[in-house]
PDB file of C-alpha atoms and ligand atoms in Angstrom:
ATOM      1  CA  GLU A   1    -100.711  38.455   1.498  1.00  0.00           C
ATOM      2  CA  ASN A   2    -100.434  34.896   0.207  1.00  0.00           C
ATOM      3  CA  THR A   3     -96.949  33.641  -0.639  1.00  0.00           C
ATOM      4  CA  PRO A   4     -96.661  33.576  -4.447  1.00  0.00           C
ATOM      5  CA  VAL A   5     -95.979  30.225  -6.099  1.00  0.00           C
ATOM      6  CA  PRO A   6     -92.368  29.884  -7.307  1.00  0.00           C
ATOM      7  CA  PHE A   7     -93.467  30.529 -10.902  1.00  0.00           C
ATOM      8  CA  GLU A   8     -94.779  33.967  -9.910  1.00  0.00           C
ATOM      9  CA  ALA A   9     -91.770  34.708  -7.711  1.00  0.00           C
ATOM     10  CA  ILE A  10     -89.340  33.864 -10.538  1.00  0.00           C
ATOM     11  CA  GLY A  11     -91.444  35.397 -13.287  1.00  0.00           C
ATOM     12  CA  GLU A  12     -92.101  34.208 -16.831  1.00  0.00           C
ATOM     13  CA  GLY A  13     -89.376  36.358 -18.393  1.00  0.00           C
ATOM     14  CA  LEU A  14     -86.611  35.005 -16.156  1.00  0.00           C
ATOM     15  CA  LEU A  15     -87.871  31.423 -16.492  1.00  0.00           C
ATOM     16  CA  HIS A  16     -87.789  31.673 -20.288  1.00  0.00           C
ATOM     17  CA  ARG A  17     -84.273  33.145 -20.234  1.00  0.00           C
ATOM     18  CA  LEU A  18     -83.206  30.321 -17.928  1.00  0.00           C
ATOM     19  CA  VAL A  19     -84.553  27.625 -20.258  1.00  0.00           C
ATOM     20  CA  ASP A  20     -82.900  29.250 -23.296  1.00  0.00           C
ATOM     21  CA  ALA A  21     -79.552  29.568 -21.456  1.00  0.00           C
ATOM     22  CA  PHE A  22     -79.912  25.936 -20.346  1.00  0.00           C
ATOM     23  CA  TYR A  23     -80.487  24.485 -23.835  1.00  0.00           C
ATOM     24  CA  HIS A  24     -77.697  26.600 -25.249  1.00  0.00           C
ATOM     25  CA  ARG A  25     -75.396  24.689 -22.885  1.00  0.00           C
ATOM     26  CA  VAL A  26     -77.062  21.315 -23.502  1.00  0.00           C
ATOM     27  CA  GLY A  27     -76.465  21.746 -27.236  1.00  0.00           C
ATOM     28  CA  GLN A  28     -72.739  22.180 -26.619  1.00  0.00           C
ATOM     29  CA  HIS A  29     -72.276  19.506 -23.957  1.00  0.00           C
ATOM     30  CA  PRO A  30     -70.405  16.421 -25.214  1.00  0.00           C
ATOM     31  CA  ASP A  31     -72.454  13.996 -23.061  1.00  0.00           C
ATOM     32  CA  LEU A  32     -75.842  15.552 -23.808  1.00  0.00           C
ATOM     33  CA  ALA A  33     -75.818  16.914 -27.366  1.00  0.00           C
ATOM     34  CA  PRO A  34     -75.757  13.404 -28.984  1.00  0.00           C
ATOM     35  CA  ILE A  35     -79.168  12.425 -27.520  1.00  0.00           C
ATOM     36  CA  PHE A  36     -80.905  15.767 -28.235  1.00  0.00           C
ATOM     37  CA  PRO A  37     -82.220  17.040 -31.586  1.00  0.00           C
ATOM     38  CA  ASP A  38     -79.938  19.481 -33.429  1.00  0.00           C
ATOM     39  CA  ASP A  39     -82.623  22.143 -33.320  1.00  0.00           C
ATOM     40  CA  LEU A  40     -83.617  22.664 -29.693  1.00  0.00           C
ATOM     41  CA  THR A  41     -86.332  25.264 -30.378  1.00  0.00           C
ATOM     42  CA  GLU A  42     -89.238  22.877 -29.871  1.00  0.00           C
ATOM     43  CA  THR A  43     -87.589  21.173 -26.883  1.00  0.00           C
ATOM     44  CA  ALA A  44     -87.118  24.569 -25.208  1.00  0.00           C
ATOM     45  CA  ARG A  45     -90.722  25.537 -25.943  1.00  0.00           C
ATOM     46  CA  LYS A  46     -91.996  22.356 -24.246  1.00  0.00           C
ATOM     47  CA  GLN A  47     -89.627  22.805 -21.325  1.00  0.00           C
ATOM     48  CA  LYS A  48     -90.932  26.349 -20.741  1.00  0.00           C
ATOM     49  CA  GLN A  49     -94.450  24.939 -20.633  1.00  0.00           C
ATOM     50  CA  PHE A  50     -93.394  22.117 -18.322  1.00  0.00           C
ATOM     51  CA  MET A  51     -91.400  24.261 -15.899  1.00  0.00           C
ATOM     52  CA  THR A  52     -94.249  26.761 -15.674  1.00  0.00           C
ATOM     53  CA  GLN A  53     -96.499  24.090 -14.220  1.00  0.00           C
ATOM     54  CA  TYR A  54     -93.682  22.361 -12.269  1.00  0.00           C
ATOM     55  CA  LEU A  55     -93.246  25.679 -10.432  1.00  0.00           C
ATOM     56  CA  GLY A  56     -96.935  26.033  -9.655  1.00  0.00           C
ATOM     57  CA  GLY A  57     -97.993  28.193 -12.613  1.00  0.00           C
ATOM     58  CA  PRO A  58    -100.722  27.397 -15.161  1.00  0.00           C
ATOM     59  CA  PRO A  59    -100.723  23.802 -16.542  1.00  0.00           C
ATOM     60  CA  LEU A  60     -99.447  24.766 -20.002  1.00  0.00           C
ATOM     61  CA  TYR A  61     -97.650  21.481 -20.665  1.00  0.00           C
ATOM     62  CA  THR A  62    -100.614  19.285 -19.753  1.00  0.00           C
ATOM     63  CA  GLN A  63    -103.003  21.443 -21.800  1.00  0.00           C
ATOM     64  CA  GLU A  64    -101.027  20.771 -24.973  1.00  0.00           C
ATOM     65  CA  HIS A  65     -99.356  17.386 -24.392  1.00  0.00           C
ATOM     66  CA  GLY A  66    -101.416  15.572 -21.741  1.00  0.00           C
ATOM     67  CA  HIS A  67    -100.100  14.034 -18.535  1.00  0.00           C
ATOM     68  CA  PRO A  68     -96.377  14.810 -18.190  1.00  0.00           C
ATOM     69  CA  MET A  69     -95.273  11.197 -17.345  1.00  0.00           C
ATOM     70  CA  MET A  70     -91.741  12.543 -17.487  1.00  0.00           C
ATOM     71  CA  ARG A  71     -89.957   9.309 -16.667  1.00  0.00           C
ATOM     72  CA  ALA A  72     -91.909   7.460 -19.379  1.00  0.00           C
ATOM     73  CA  ARG A  73     -91.217  10.215 -21.928  1.00  0.00           C
ATOM     74  CA  HIS A  74     -87.492   9.870 -21.205  1.00  0.00           C
ATOM     75  CA  LEU A  75     -87.378   6.068 -21.630  1.00  0.00           C
ATOM     76  CA  PRO A  76     -86.452   6.263 -25.357  1.00  0.00           C
ATOM     77  CA  PHE A  77     -83.210   8.009 -24.305  1.00  0.00           C
ATOM     78  CA  GLU A  78     -80.335   6.476 -22.352  1.00  0.00           C
ATOM     79  CA  ILE A  79     -80.297   8.599 -19.219  1.00  0.00           C
ATOM     80  CA  THR A  80     -77.164   7.558 -17.329  1.00  0.00           C
ATOM     81  CA  PRO A  81     -75.958   8.945 -13.971  1.00  0.00           C
ATOM     82  CA  LYS A  82     -73.298  10.837 -15.940  1.00  0.00           C
ATOM     83  CA  ARG A  83     -75.920  12.479 -18.167  1.00  0.00           C
ATOM     84  CA  ALA A  84     -78.067  13.392 -15.151  1.00  0.00           C
ATOM     85  CA  LYS A  85     -75.020  15.085 -13.613  1.00  0.00           C
ATOM     86  CA  ALA A  86     -74.323  16.918 -16.878  1.00  0.00           C
ATOM     87  CA  TRP A  87     -77.981  18.034 -17.145  1.00  0.00           C
ATOM     88  CA  LEU A  88     -77.833  19.459 -13.623  1.00  0.00           C
ATOM     89  CA  ALA A  89     -74.485  21.156 -14.293  1.00  0.00           C
ATOM     90  CA  CYS A  90     -75.957  22.885 -17.375  1.00  0.00           C
ATOM     91  CA  MET A  91     -78.912  23.996 -15.250  1.00  0.00           C
ATOM     92  CA  SER A  92     -76.716  25.330 -12.445  1.00  0.00           C
ATOM     93  CA  GLU A  93     -74.606  27.290 -14.936  1.00  0.00           C
ATOM     94  CA  ALA A  94     -77.747  28.635 -16.614  1.00  0.00           C
ATOM     95  CA  MET A  95     -79.028  29.774 -13.207  1.00  0.00           C
ATOM     96  CA  ASP A  96     -75.725  31.607 -12.671  1.00  0.00           C
ATOM     97  CA  GLU A  97     -75.959  33.167 -16.124  1.00  0.00           C
ATOM     98  CA  VAL A  98     -79.458  34.590 -15.664  1.00  0.00           C
ATOM     99  CA  GLY A  99     -78.824  35.606 -12.053  1.00  0.00           C
ATOM    100  CA  LEU A 100     -81.290  33.286 -10.326  1.00  0.00           C
ATOM    101  CA  GLU A 101     -80.093  33.322  -6.715  1.00  0.00           C
ATOM    102  CA  GLY A 102     -81.110  32.822  -3.107  1.00  0.00           C
ATOM    103  CA  PRO A 103     -83.652  30.454  -1.529  1.00  0.00           C
ATOM    104  CA  LEU A 104     -85.792  30.386  -4.678  1.00  0.00           C
ATOM    105  CA  ARG A 105     -82.872  28.993  -6.622  1.00  0.00           C
ATOM    106  CA  GLN A 106     -81.893  26.552  -3.858  1.00  0.00           C
ATOM    107  CA  GLU A 107     -85.397  25.090  -3.640  1.00  0.00           C
ATOM    108  CA  PHE A 108     -85.886  24.895  -7.408  1.00  0.00           C
ATOM    109  CA  TYR A 109     -82.487  23.263  -7.901  1.00  0.00           C
ATOM    110  CA  ALA A 110     -83.003  20.786  -5.040  1.00  0.00           C
ATOM    111  CA  ARG A 111     -86.245  19.644  -6.687  1.00  0.00           C
ATOM    112  CA  LEU A 112     -84.535  19.309 -10.066  1.00  0.00           C
ATOM    113  CA  VAL A 113     -81.855  17.108  -8.476  1.00  0.00           C
ATOM    114  CA  LEU A 114     -84.577  14.690  -7.312  1.00  0.00           C
ATOM    115  CA  THR A 115     -86.397  14.767 -10.665  1.00  0.00           C
ATOM    116  CA  ALA A 116     -83.135  14.228 -12.581  1.00  0.00           C
ATOM    117  CA  GLN A 117     -82.278  11.220 -10.395  1.00  0.00           C
ATOM    118  CA  HIS A 118     -85.737   9.834 -11.079  1.00  0.00           C
ATOM    119  CA  MET A 119     -85.110  10.056 -14.867  1.00  0.00           C
ATOM    120  CA  ILE A 120     -82.051   7.776 -14.744  1.00  0.00           C
ATOM    121  CA  ASN A 121     -82.948   4.611 -16.677  1.00  0.00           C
ATOM    122  CA  THR A 122     -79.558   3.253 -17.771  1.00  0.00           C
ATOM    123  CA  PRO A 123     -76.488   2.288 -15.690  1.00  0.00           C
ATOM    124  CA  GLU A 124     -73.170   3.904 -16.514  1.00  0.00           C
ATOM    125  CA  GLU A 125     -71.423   2.279 -19.478  1.00  0.00           C
ATOM    126  CA  GLY A 126     -69.026  -0.434 -18.411  1.00  0.00           C
ATOM    127  CA  GLU A 127     -70.767  -1.077 -15.105  1.00  0.00           C
TER     128      GLU A 127
HETATM  129  C1  HEM B   1     -87.212  16.023 -23.174  1.00  0.00           C
HETATM  130  C2  HEM B   1     -82.904  14.343 -21.809  1.00  0.00           C
HETATM  131  C3  HEM B   1     -83.911  15.481 -17.219  1.00  0.00           C
HETATM  132  C4  HEM B   1     -87.932  17.676 -18.707  1.00  0.00           C
HETATM  133  C5  HEM B   1     -85.975  15.440 -23.183  1.00  0.00           C
HETATM  134  C6  HEM B   1     -85.348  14.868 -24.351  1.00  0.00           C
HETATM  135  C7  HEM B   1     -84.143  14.387 -23.969  1.00  0.00           C
HETATM  136  C8  HEM B   1     -84.002  14.656 -22.560  1.00  0.00           C
HETATM  137  C9  HEM B   1     -83.106  13.713 -24.844  1.00  0.00           C
HETATM  138  C10 HEM B   1     -85.962  14.834 -25.770  1.00  0.00           C
HETATM  139  C11 HEM B   1     -85.762  16.153 -26.446  1.00  0.00           C
HETATM  140  C12 HEM B   1     -86.604  16.271 -27.698  1.00  0.00           C
HETATM  141  O1  HEM B   1     -86.683  15.298 -28.464  1.00  0.00           O
HETATM  142  O2  HEM B   1     -87.191  17.347 -27.925  1.00  0.00           O
HETATM  143  C13 HEM B   1     -82.790  14.505 -20.445  1.00  0.00           C
HETATM  144  C14 HEM B   1     -81.650  14.104 -19.651  1.00  0.00           C
HETATM  145  C15 HEM B   1     -81.942  14.384 -18.355  1.00  0.00           C
HETATM  146  C16 HEM B   1     -83.259  14.998 -18.341  1.00  0.00           C
HETATM  147  C17 HEM B   1     -80.358  13.481 -20.163  1.00  0.00           C
HETATM  148  C18 HEM B   1     -81.046  14.097 -17.184  1.00  0.00           C
HETATM  149  C19 HEM B   1     -81.503  13.647 -16.022  1.00  0.00           C
HETATM  150  C20 HEM B   1     -85.068  16.204 -17.221  1.00  0.00           C
HETATM  151  C21 HEM B   1     -85.659  16.825 -16.068  1.00  0.00           C
HETATM  152  C22 HEM B   1     -86.794  17.427 -16.486  1.00  0.00           C
HETATM  153  C23 HEM B   1     -86.915  17.199 -17.910  1.00  0.00           C
HETATM  154  C24 HEM B   1     -85.040  16.792 -14.662  1.00  0.00           C
HETATM  155  C25 HEM B   1     -87.803  18.225 -15.732  1.00  0.00           C
HETATM  156  C26 HEM B   1     -87.579  18.822 -14.588  1.00  0.00           C
HETATM  157  C27 HEM B   1     -88.082  17.423 -20.038  1.00  0.00           C
HETATM  158  C28 HEM B   1     -89.202  17.887 -20.840  1.00  0.00           C
HETATM  159  C29 HEM B   1     -89.002  17.398 -22.132  1.00  0.00           C
HETATM  160  C30 HEM B   1     -87.752  16.657 -22.092  1.00  0.00           C
HETATM  161  C31 HEM B   1     -90.374  18.718 -20.355  1.00  0.00           C
HETATM  162  C32 HEM B   1     -89.928  17.554 -23.339  1.00  0.00           C
HETATM  163  C33 HEM B   1     -90.886  16.367 -23.341  1.00  0.00           C
HETATM  164  C34 HEM B   1     -91.741  16.332 -24.584  1.00  0.00           C
HETATM  165  O3  HEM B   1     -91.250  15.990 -25.663  1.00  0.00           O
HETATM  166  O4  HEM B   1     -92.943  16.609 -24.481  1.00  0.00           O
HETATM  167  N1  HEM B   1     -85.137  15.282 -22.110  1.00  0.00           N
HETATM  168  N2  HEM B   1     -83.732  15.054 -19.620  1.00  0.00           N
HETATM  169  N3  HEM B   1     -85.849  16.448 -18.314  1.00  0.00           N
HETATM  170  N4  HEM B   1     -87.241  16.694 -20.828  1.00  0.00           N
HETATM  171 FE1  HEM B   1     -85.522  15.848 -20.217  1.00  0.00          FE
END
């Protein structure tokens, strides 16, 4: 048997619950909410598409939006080290909430840490 890609191991249902739990937290976070739209429905929809392909599933994001170029797409927003930390904290809490555990979670989260660091485009205020 071939090892399933992480997307298959996690499953679409759990991934979608994770993204919804994540944006629920983002929308309430004092450091993140100000740079996100009030209505996060469309953001969550795109993130589900992106994470599907990020985890080795079908390229849903690219099919609709073209090359991800995630760092470039984040340049209009001030992504500080503090905001990257907040983003990751919301994700970790969302993983707790939906019960994503074990090596699958560890590997997914470790990758997100690297991607989040890569998105930083603004030094901390006052530095
Ligand atoms: C979009 C912030 C990290 C994936 C966005 C948007 C903001 C944002 C403000 C625009 C939302 C909208 O207008 O709909 C941040 C911050 C991060 C971060 C503060 C902290 C490091 C990440 C990471 C990933 C990611 C690590 C992927 C693993 C996306 C995707 C979109 C998005 C897929 C939608 C892009 C589109 O409009 O097509 N992010 N982000 N972000 N972000 Fe992030």
